[in-house]
């Protein structure tokens, strides 16, 4: 028979356990205040958001895998961290040519002052090896988009005549060439493992014969994003590291390579990620990388000043409320361009 002292001793243990749980919860709130948050068993040192010196930001993306979601959507931000959809998150551009569906849009400002969008001409309900073309648009004011053009890899001929994937194109100005280098992930019937290729354009309506940019034998390489680090003279090619669903980089002193063989993983999300995109906090040395946590329906954000060492941004410090983005890209815009977009399409408040 248990005596009353045994019963009291057990009650004390229970009370002590409850007090311990409460203390842990309080500690977690305190560490969050110090930007050290308990996250899946690890204390993560968060990046402190850096204030933009001028301008605003435009996020260009698609929102899902259904044909009606494979459209161009816009969202805007005043600080580069918190984005709100334009046009009530209804499409800004509905593709009319090719597959009539677009994924992975990349937006950039051209040397002529116009903006260009280049994306994957693909309807994923037809299958993941069903596309063979890129699609482009042009705009002088970010509101009116014209010159929709399909760039079909099959028309290039040769090894590209039986292209099965032409994914996630992007473009970067090559000062030495005086033209834009377009790069994307490509696969064919003969070589079903996607690798990165590049070509040149001066009008986003046609390209030169593609050349191999970066390949890992037997391992798919997709979702490339090239950033130039003016401080060390290296080009950083970020891409989806398919082995563990992370983002990694290789670097080169030349835009067209060769790039280092061994990738360096930099993504800090604990989820599988893809579709990374980087943009500079205007007027600063800080860069933001966003990526699609495709299994959770969320986006992850992290920051760097040297392109190699990153810190996560606390989810309390960024938001994509009402946006529901998938793979896309962000470009800095002026205050005037921001006001023009808001006047044309409206923004959620």
mmCIF file of C-alpha atoms in Angstrom:
data_model
loop_
_atom_site.group_PDB
_atom_site.id
_atom_site.type_symbol
_atom_site.label_atom_id
_atom_site.label_comp_id
_atom_site.label_asym_id
_atom_site.label_seq_id
_atom_site.Cartn_x
_atom_site.Cartn_y
_atom_site.Cartn_z
ATOM 1 C CA UNK A 1 0.000 0.000 0.000
ATOM 2 C CA UNK A 2 1.358 3.442 -1.009
ATOM 3 C CA UNK A 3 1.731 5.970 1.759
ATOM 4 C CA UNK A 4 0.900 9.653 1.473
ATOM 5 C CA UNK A 5 4.578 10.610 1.172
ATOM 6 C CA UNK A 6 4.916 8.549 -2.052
ATOM 7 C CA UNK A 7 1.846 10.245 -3.501
ATOM 8 C CA UNK A 8 3.147 13.707 -2.569
ATOM 9 C CA UNK A 9 6.551 12.906 -4.094
ATOM 10 C CA UNK A 10 4.932 11.948 -7.435
ATOM 11 C CA UNK A 11 2.844 15.138 -7.436
ATOM 12 C CA UNK A 12 6.001 17.189 -6.945
ATOM 13 C CA UNK A 13 7.598 15.437 -9.956
ATOM 14 C CA UNK A 14 4.548 16.184 -12.101
ATOM 15 C CA UNK A 15 4.508 19.835 -11.039
ATOM 16 C CA UNK A 16 8.231 20.109 -11.754
ATOM 17 C CA UNK A 17 7.698 18.667 -15.258
ATOM 18 C CA UNK A 18 4.914 21.167 -15.963
ATOM 19 C CA UNK A 19 7.131 24.018 -14.751
ATOM 20 C CA UNK A 20 9.941 22.787 -17.034
ATOM 21 C CA UNK A 21 7.635 22.790 -20.076
ATOM 22 C CA UNK A 22 6.509 26.319 -19.256
ATOM 23 C CA UNK A 23 10.100 27.495 -18.882
ATOM 24 C CA UNK A 24 11.026 25.975 -22.276
ATOM 25 C CA UNK A 25 8.098 27.769 -23.931
ATOM 26 C CA UNK A 26 9.093 31.085 -22.350
ATOM 27 C CA UNK A 27 12.717 30.546 -23.399
ATOM 28 C CA UNK A 28 11.609 29.940 -26.987
ATOM 29 C CA UNK A 29 9.744 33.246 -27.051
ATOM 30 C CA UNK A 30 12.761 35.016 -25.584
ATOM 31 C CA UNK A 31 15.170 33.522 -28.107
ATOM 32 C CA UNK A 32 12.860 34.524 -30.951
ATOM 33 C CA UNK A 33 13.095 38.093 -29.681
ATOM 34 C CA UNK A 34 16.877 37.756 -29.948
ATOM 35 C CA UNK A 35 16.482 36.338 -33.467
ATOM 36 C CA UNK A 36 17.492 32.847 -32.337
ATOM 37 C CA UNK A 37 14.518 30.607 -32.858
ATOM 38 C CA UNK A 38 13.982 26.951 -32.065
ATOM 39 C CA UNK A 39 13.487 25.296 -35.451
ATOM 40 C CA UNK A 40 13.295 21.544 -35.806
ATOM 41 C CA UNK A 41 15.814 20.904 -33.067
ATOM 42 C CA UNK A 42 18.266 23.636 -34.056
ATOM 43 C CA UNK A 43 18.830 27.198 -32.932
ATOM 44 C CA UNK A 44 19.078 29.228 -36.125
ATOM 45 C CA UNK A 45 20.890 32.554 -36.235
ATOM 46 C CA UNK A 46 18.574 34.731 -38.305
ATOM 47 C CA UNK A 47 19.574 37.513 -40.658
ATOM 48 C CA UNK A 48 18.483 40.973 -39.650
ATOM 49 C CA UNK A 49 16.476 42.534 -42.500
ATOM 50 C CA UNK A 50 18.370 45.295 -44.293
ATOM 51 C CA UNK A 51 16.514 48.441 -45.310
ATOM 52 C CA UNK A 52 16.311 49.357 -48.995
ATOM 53 C CA UNK A 53 17.832 52.695 -49.914
ATOM 54 C CA UNK A 54 15.380 53.443 -52.720
ATOM 55 C CA UNK A 55 12.687 51.985 -54.977
ATOM 56 C CA UNK A 56 10.348 49.034 -54.726
ATOM 57 C CA UNK A 57 10.239 45.404 -55.961
ATOM 58 C CA UNK A 58 8.198 43.396 -58.468
ATOM 59 C CA UNK A 59 7.764 39.627 -58.137
ATOM 60 C CA UNK A 60 6.843 37.792 -61.358
ATOM 61 C CA UNK A 61 5.603 34.195 -60.923
ATOM 62 C CA UNK A 62 3.093 31.496 -61.768
ATOM 63 C CA UNK A 63 0.907 29.934 -59.075
ATOM 64 C CA UNK A 64 0.232 26.229 -59.700
ATOM 65 C CA UNK A 65 0.153 23.143 -61.909
ATOM 66 C CA UNK A 66 -3.293 23.527 -63.461
ATOM 67 C CA UNK A 67 -3.499 25.199 -66.888
ATOM 68 C CA UNK A 68 -5.405 28.169 -65.458
ATOM 69 C CA UNK A 69 -2.601 28.637 -62.902
ATOM 70 C CA UNK A 70 0.197 28.585 -65.483
ATOM 71 C CA UNK A 71 -0.105 32.305 -66.146
ATOM 72 C CA UNK A 72 1.998 35.380 -65.359
ATOM 73 C CA UNK A 73 1.141 36.818 -61.945
ATOM 74 C CA UNK A 74 2.617 39.923 -60.297
ATOM 75 C CA UNK A 75 3.162 40.892 -56.669
ATOM 76 C CA UNK A 76 4.853 44.012 -55.319
ATOM 77 C CA UNK A 77 6.828 44.918 -52.231
ATOM 78 C CA UNK A 78 7.924 48.188 -50.674
ATOM 79 C CA UNK A 79 10.789 46.626 -48.707
ATOM 80 C CA UNK A 80 11.798 43.452 -50.590
ATOM 81 C CA UNK A 81 10.537 41.168 -47.814
ATOM 82 C CA UNK A 82 6.759 41.510 -47.735
ATOM 83 C CA UNK A 83 4.890 40.984 -50.992
ATOM 84 C CA UNK A 84 1.260 41.629 -51.901
ATOM 85 C CA UNK A 85 -0.478 40.472 -55.084
ATOM 86 C CA UNK A 86 -1.508 42.800 -57.864
ATOM 87 C CA UNK A 87 -4.835 42.380 -59.671
ATOM 88 C CA UNK A 88 -6.295 40.377 -56.766
ATOM 89 C CA UNK A 89 -3.774 37.662 -57.741
ATOM 90 C CA UNK A 90 -5.491 37.199 -61.094
ATOM 91 C CA UNK A 91 -3.217 36.795 -64.141
ATOM 92 C CA UNK A 92 -1.465 39.813 -65.626
ATOM 93 C CA UNK A 93 -0.560 37.925 -68.817
ATOM 94 C CA UNK A 94 -2.366 34.942 -70.352
ATOM 95 C CA UNK A 95 -0.232 33.221 -72.981
ATOM 96 C CA UNK A 96 -1.847 32.884 -76.416
ATOM 97 C CA UNK A 97 0.784 30.938 -78.383
ATOM 98 C CA UNK A 98 2.583 27.599 -78.070
ATOM 99 C CA UNK A 99 1.301 25.564 -75.141
ATOM 100 C CA UNK A 100 -0.705 28.601 -73.972
ATOM 101 C CA UNK A 101 0.719 27.968 -70.510
ATOM 102 C CA UNK A 102 3.858 29.409 -68.911
ATOM 103 C CA UNK A 103 5.968 28.379 -65.929
ATOM 104 C CA UNK A 104 9.122 29.654 -64.200
ATOM 105 C CA UNK A 105 8.974 33.261 -65.499
ATOM 106 C CA UNK A 106 12.106 35.393 -65.236
ATOM 107 C CA UNK A 107 11.850 39.179 -65.500
ATOM 108 C CA UNK A 108 14.715 41.565 -66.212
ATOM 109 C CA UNK A 109 15.275 45.151 -67.279
ATOM 110 C CA UNK A 110 17.006 45.370 -70.639
ATOM 111 C CA UNK A 111 19.781 47.656 -71.788
ATOM 112 C CA UNK A 112 17.165 49.542 -73.827
ATOM 113 C CA UNK A 113 15.132 50.411 -70.717
ATOM 114 C CA UNK A 114 12.369 47.942 -71.576
ATOM 115 C CA UNK A 115 11.438 44.943 -69.449
ATOM 116 C CA UNK A 116 11.500 41.374 -70.693
ATOM 117 C CA UNK A 117 9.923 38.172 -69.385
ATOM 118 C CA UNK A 118 11.243 34.787 -70.459
ATOM 119 C CA UNK A 119 9.578 31.575 -69.304
ATOM 120 C CA UNK A 120 8.967 27.872 -69.860
ATOM 121 C CA UNK A 121 6.377 27.211 -72.583
ATOM 122 C CA UNK A 122 4.743 24.242 -70.879
ATOM 123 C CA UNK A 123 1.439 22.722 -69.805
ATOM 124 C CA UNK A 124 2.400 20.282 -67.065
ATOM 125 C CA UNK A 125 -0.835 18.297 -67.384
ATOM 126 C CA UNK A 126 0.668 17.003 -70.653
ATOM 127 C CA UNK A 127 3.612 15.529 -68.752
ATOM 128 C CA UNK A 128 7.002 16.590 -67.427
ATOM 129 C CA UNK A 129 8.816 15.779 -70.674
ATOM 130 C CA UNK A 130 6.313 17.449 -72.982
ATOM 131 C CA UNK A 131 7.809 20.878 -73.639
ATOM 132 C CA UNK A 132 10.399 22.014 -76.134
ATOM 133 C CA UNK A 133 10.198 25.802 -76.209
ATOM 134 C CA UNK A 134 10.693 29.071 -74.364
ATOM 135 C CA UNK A 135 8.297 32.027 -74.418
ATOM 136 C CA UNK A 136 9.088 35.754 -74.155
ATOM 137 C CA UNK A 137 7.322 39.112 -73.779
ATOM 138 C CA UNK A 138 8.404 42.764 -73.842
ATOM 139 C CA UNK A 139 7.081 45.891 -72.107
ATOM 140 C CA UNK A 140 8.059 49.544 -71.938
ATOM 141 C CA UNK A 141 5.966 50.273 -68.846
ATOM 142 C CA UNK A 142 5.419 46.930 -66.977
ATOM 143 C CA UNK A 143 1.673 47.274 -67.601
ATOM 144 C CA UNK A 144 1.285 46.562 -71.316
ATOM 145 C CA UNK A 145 3.039 43.417 -72.560
ATOM 146 C CA UNK A 146 3.587 42.696 -76.255
ATOM 147 C CA UNK A 147 5.817 40.753 -78.660
ATOM 148 C CA UNK A 148 4.855 37.307 -77.361
ATOM 149 C CA UNK A 149 7.362 34.980 -79.012
ATOM 150 C CA UNK A 150 7.883 31.211 -78.947
ATOM 151 C CA UNK A 151 11.502 30.048 -79.245
ATOM 152 C CA UNK A 152 11.265 26.375 -80.234
ATOM 153 C CA UNK A 153 14.362 24.255 -79.576
ATOM 154 C CA UNK A 154 13.293 21.696 -82.185
ATOM 155 C CA UNK A 155 13.701 24.298 -84.928
ATOM 156 C CA UNK A 156 17.392 24.608 -84.031
ATOM 157 C CA UNK A 157 17.828 21.038 -85.227
ATOM 158 C CA UNK A 158 20.740 18.719 -84.553
ATOM 159 C CA UNK A 159 20.854 17.468 -80.967
ATOM 160 C CA UNK A 160 17.918 19.746 -80.079
ATOM 161 C CA UNK A 161 15.486 18.374 -82.662
ATOM 162 C CA UNK A 162 13.970 15.977 -80.108
ATOM 163 C CA UNK A 163 14.043 18.238 -77.034
ATOM 164 C CA UNK A 164 11.826 16.951 -74.209
ATOM 165 C CA UNK A 165 12.501 19.701 -71.656
ATOM 166 C CA UNK A 166 13.402 23.373 -72.021
ATOM 167 C CA UNK A 167 12.974 24.564 -68.449
ATOM 168 C CA UNK A 168 13.333 27.696 -66.346
ATOM 169 C CA UNK A 169 15.144 30.077 -68.728
ATOM 170 C CA UNK A 170 16.881 33.182 -67.449
ATOM 171 C CA UNK A 171 19.009 35.882 -69.059
ATOM 172 C CA UNK A 172 21.973 38.029 -68.093
ATOM 173 C CA UNK A 173 23.692 40.824 -70.002
ATOM 174 C CA UNK A 174 27.150 39.872 -71.272
ATOM 175 C CA UNK A 175 29.156 43.078 -71.589
ATOM 176 C CA UNK A 176 31.893 41.377 -73.595
ATOM 177 C CA UNK A 177 29.448 40.030 -76.179
ATOM 178 C CA UNK A 178 27.151 43.034 -76.214
ATOM 179 C CA UNK A 179 24.194 40.641 -76.008
ATOM 180 C CA UNK A 180 22.055 38.749 -73.506
ATOM 181 C CA UNK A 181 23.127 35.268 -72.506
ATOM 182 C CA UNK A 182 20.004 33.117 -72.169
ATOM 183 C CA UNK A 183 20.446 29.926 -70.146
ATOM 184 C CA UNK A 184 18.087 27.092 -69.271
ATOM 185 C CA UNK A 185 17.864 23.360 -68.439
ATOM 186 C CA UNK A 186 17.527 21.147 -71.511
ATOM 187 C CA UNK A 187 17.019 17.421 -72.102
ATOM 188 C CA UNK A 188 16.400 15.307 -75.194
ATOM 189 C CA UNK A 189 15.191 11.817 -76.036
ATOM 190 C CA UNK A 190 18.811 10.644 -76.304
ATOM 191 C CA UNK A 191 19.936 12.418 -73.126
ATOM 192 C CA UNK A 192 17.057 12.490 -70.663
ATOM 193 C CA UNK A 193 19.161 13.963 -67.815
ATOM 194 C CA UNK A 194 18.720 17.740 -67.970
ATOM 195 C CA UNK A 195 21.843 19.914 -68.125
ATOM 196 C CA UNK A 196 22.340 23.684 -68.340
ATOM 197 C CA UNK A 197 22.761 25.222 -71.808
ATOM 198 C CA UNK A 198 23.253 28.782 -72.998
ATOM 199 C CA UNK A 199 22.768 30.857 -76.145
ATOM 200 C CA UNK A 200 22.799 34.544 -77.062
ATOM 201 C CA UNK A 201 20.082 36.949 -78.132
ATOM 202 C CA UNK A 202 19.757 40.660 -78.777
ATOM 203 C CA UNK A 203 15.975 40.782 -79.137
ATOM 204 C CA UNK A 204 14.494 37.845 -77.143
ATOM 205 C CA UNK A 205 12.920 36.595 -80.370
ATOM 206 C CA UNK A 206 15.659 34.267 -81.584
ATOM 207 C CA UNK A 207 18.808 32.702 -80.147
ATOM 208 C CA UNK A 208 22.168 31.472 -81.382
ATOM 209 C CA UNK A 209 23.026 27.783 -81.435
ATOM 210 C CA UNK A 210 22.968 26.529 -77.810
ATOM 211 C CA UNK A 211 26.169 25.455 -76.072
ATOM 212 C CA UNK A 212 26.676 23.359 -72.942
ATOM 213 C CA UNK A 213 27.058 25.538 -69.833
ATOM 214 C CA UNK A 214 27.166 23.045 -66.944
ATOM 215 C CA UNK A 215 26.510 19.325 -66.689
ATOM 216 C CA UNK A 216 26.729 16.671 -63.986
ATOM 217 C CA UNK A 217 26.903 13.234 -65.516
ATOM 218 C CA UNK A 218 23.826 11.217 -64.616
ATOM 219 C CA UNK A 219 22.419 13.912 -62.296
ATOM 220 C CA UNK A 220 19.734 16.369 -63.345
ATOM 221 C CA UNK A 221 20.620 20.082 -63.133
ATOM 222 C CA UNK A 222 17.710 22.545 -63.351
ATOM 223 C CA UNK A 223 16.539 25.994 -62.180
ATOM 224 C CA UNK A 224 19.775 27.881 -62.843
ATOM 225 C CA UNK A 225 20.262 31.425 -61.517
ATOM 226 C CA UNK A 226 23.521 33.281 -62.259
ATOM 227 C CA UNK A 227 24.688 36.179 -60.070
ATOM 228 C CA UNK A 228 27.910 38.151 -60.555
ATOM 229 C CA UNK A 229 29.866 39.070 -57.419
ATOM 230 C CA UNK A 230 31.708 42.280 -58.274
ATOM 231 C CA UNK A 231 33.788 42.015 -55.087
ATOM 232 C CA UNK A 232 35.629 38.836 -56.109
ATOM 233 C CA UNK A 233 34.956 38.671 -59.849
ATOM 234 C CA UNK A 234 33.164 35.310 -59.748
ATOM 235 C CA UNK A 235 29.933 34.284 -61.430
ATOM 236 C CA UNK A 236 27.801 32.088 -59.160
ATOM 237 C CA UNK A 237 25.513 29.548 -60.802
ATOM 238 C CA UNK A 238 22.854 28.462 -58.294
ATOM 239 C CA UNK A 239 20.665 25.477 -59.174
ATOM 240 C CA UNK A 240 18.501 22.735 -57.713
ATOM 241 C CA UNK A 241 20.774 20.097 -56.151
ATOM 242 C CA UNK A 242 18.672 17.111 -57.123
ATOM 243 C CA UNK A 243 20.332 14.572 -54.820
ATOM 244 C CA UNK A 244 18.883 16.092 -51.651
ATOM 245 C CA UNK A 245 16.374 18.675 -52.966
ATOM 246 C CA UNK A 246 18.480 21.671 -51.921
ATOM 247 C CA UNK A 247 19.990 24.717 -53.639
ATOM 248 C CA UNK A 248 23.699 24.608 -54.459
ATOM 249 C CA UNK A 249 26.174 26.697 -56.411
ATOM 250 C CA UNK A 250 29.244 26.345 -58.578
ATOM 251 C CA UNK A 251 31.326 29.351 -59.600
ATOM 252 C CA UNK A 252 33.514 30.545 -62.439
ATOM 253 C CA UNK A 253 35.564 33.589 -63.424
ATOM 254 C CA UNK A 254 33.859 33.424 -66.826
ATOM 255 C CA UNK A 255 30.132 33.789 -67.448
ATOM 256 C CA UNK A 256 30.147 30.870 -69.881
ATOM 257 C CA UNK A 257 32.368 28.705 -67.666
ATOM 258 C CA UNK A 258 33.898 26.315 -67.068
ATOM 259 C CA UNK A 259 32.195 26.156 -63.668
ATOM 260 C CA UNK A 260 33.664 24.222 -60.749
ATOM 261 C CA UNK A 261 32.800 20.543 -60.640
ATOM 262 C CA UNK A 262 31.793 20.185 -56.991
ATOM 263 C CA UNK A 263 28.562 21.945 -55.958
ATOM 264 C CA UNK A 264 28.301 23.727 -52.594
ATOM 265 C CA UNK A 265 24.890 23.465 -50.899
ATOM 266 C CA UNK A 266 23.677 26.790 -49.448
ATOM 267 C CA UNK A 267 19.916 26.472 -48.857
ATOM 268 C CA UNK A 268 18.929 26.519 -45.177
ATOM 269 C CA UNK A 269 15.330 25.341 -45.455
ATOM 270 C CA UNK A 270 14.588 21.971 -43.866
ATOM 271 C CA UNK A 271 12.129 21.220 -46.673
ATOM 272 C CA UNK A 272 12.756 20.180 -50.254
ATOM 273 C CA UNK A 273 13.284 23.321 -52.333
ATOM 274 C CA UNK A 274 13.643 24.384 -55.962
ATOM 275 C CA UNK A 275 13.307 27.452 -58.166
ATOM 276 C CA UNK A 276 15.654 29.771 -56.282
ATOM 277 C CA UNK A 277 15.962 33.412 -57.301
ATOM 278 C CA UNK A 278 18.260 36.127 -55.971
ATOM 279 C CA UNK A 279 17.885 39.908 -55.947
ATOM 280 C CA UNK A 280 19.796 42.749 -54.341
ATOM 281 C CA UNK A 281 18.421 44.930 -51.560
ATOM 282 C CA UNK A 282 18.688 48.233 -53.402
ATOM 283 C CA UNK A 283 21.603 50.432 -52.431
ATOM 284 C CA UNK A 284 23.200 47.805 -50.159
ATOM 285 C CA UNK A 285 25.614 44.865 -50.343
ATOM 286 C CA UNK A 286 22.894 42.444 -49.184
ATOM 287 C CA UNK A 287 21.224 39.908 -51.451
ATOM 288 C CA UNK A 288 18.021 37.959 -50.822
ATOM 289 C CA UNK A 289 17.486 34.420 -52.088
ATOM 290 C CA UNK A 290 13.929 33.091 -52.262
ATOM 291 C CA UNK A 291 13.028 29.488 -53.049
ATOM 292 C CA UNK A 292 9.941 27.346 -53.470
ATOM 293 C CA UNK A 293 9.276 24.830 -50.673
ATOM 294 C CA UNK A 294 7.194 22.929 -53.189
ATOM 295 C CA UNK A 295 5.973 20.308 -50.712
ATOM 296 C CA UNK A 296 4.586 22.831 -48.217
ATOM 297 C CA UNK A 297 3.135 25.552 -50.437
ATOM 298 C CA UNK A 298 5.433 28.111 -48.803
ATOM 299 C CA UNK A 299 8.431 30.170 -49.851
ATOM 300 C CA UNK A 300 11.703 30.320 -47.916
ATOM 301 C CA UNK A 301 13.956 33.382 -47.705
ATOM 302 C CA UNK A 302 17.631 33.740 -46.799
ATOM 303 C CA UNK A 303 20.293 36.440 -47.191
ATOM 304 C CA UNK A 304 23.967 36.870 -48.026
ATOM 305 C CA UNK A 305 26.562 39.564 -48.667
ATOM 306 C CA UNK A 306 29.213 37.350 -50.287
ATOM 307 C CA UNK A 307 27.118 34.831 -52.315
ATOM 308 C CA UNK A 308 28.506 31.903 -50.313
ATOM 309 C CA UNK A 309 27.485 32.320 -46.660
ATOM 310 C CA UNK A 310 23.785 32.678 -45.954
ATOM 311 C CA UNK A 311 21.515 33.320 -42.984
ATOM 312 C CA UNK A 312 17.824 32.519 -42.951
ATOM 313 C CA UNK A 313 15.289 35.308 -42.634
ATOM 314 C CA UNK A 314 12.778 34.675 -39.853
ATOM 315 C CA UNK A 315 9.305 33.884 -41.173
ATOM 316 C CA UNK A 316 8.117 36.735 -38.970
ATOM 317 C CA UNK A 317 10.120 39.144 -41.151
ATOM 318 C CA UNK A 318 8.782 38.236 -44.598
ATOM 319 C CA UNK A 319 5.450 37.363 -46.166
ATOM 320 C CA UNK A 320 3.771 36.431 -49.435
ATOM 321 C CA UNK A 321 0.228 36.974 -48.182
ATOM 322 C CA UNK A 322 -2.347 36.099 -50.814
ATOM 323 C CA UNK A 323 0.333 35.475 -53.455
ATOM 324 C CA UNK A 324 0.620 31.643 -53.445
ATOM 325 C CA UNK A 325 3.756 31.774 -55.626
ATOM 326 C CA UNK A 326 5.649 29.052 -57.384
ATOM 327 C CA UNK A 327 8.935 29.482 -59.253
ATOM 328 C CA UNK A 328 9.469 33.114 -60.245
ATOM 329 C CA UNK A 329 11.829 36.075 -59.980
ATOM 330 C CA UNK A 330 12.089 39.535 -58.434
ATOM 331 C CA UNK A 331 13.286 42.751 -60.076
ATOM 332 C CA UNK A 332 13.883 46.165 -58.512
ATOM 333 C CA UNK A 333 11.587 48.908 -59.812
ATOM 334 C CA UNK A 334 11.285 52.650 -59.267
ATOM 335 C CA UNK A 335 8.688 54.345 -57.082
ATOM 336 C CA UNK A 336 7.062 55.676 -60.253
ATOM 337 C CA UNK A 337 6.842 52.180 -61.768
ATOM 338 C CA UNK A 338 5.372 50.858 -58.520
ATOM 339 C CA UNK A 339 2.662 53.533 -58.521
ATOM 340 C CA UNK A 340 1.907 52.831 -62.191
ATOM 341 C CA UNK A 341 1.434 49.117 -61.497
ATOM 342 C CA UNK A 342 -0.775 49.766 -58.480
ATOM 343 C CA UNK A 343 -2.884 52.251 -60.451
ATOM 344 C CA UNK A 344 -3.316 49.772 -63.305
ATOM 345 C CA UNK A 345 -4.011 46.599 -61.343
ATOM 346 C CA UNK A 346 -4.663 47.469 -57.706
ATOM 347 C CA UNK A 347 -2.874 45.960 -54.721
ATOM 348 C CA UNK A 348 -4.242 44.141 -51.672
ATOM 349 C CA UNK A 349 -4.019 46.185 -48.479
#
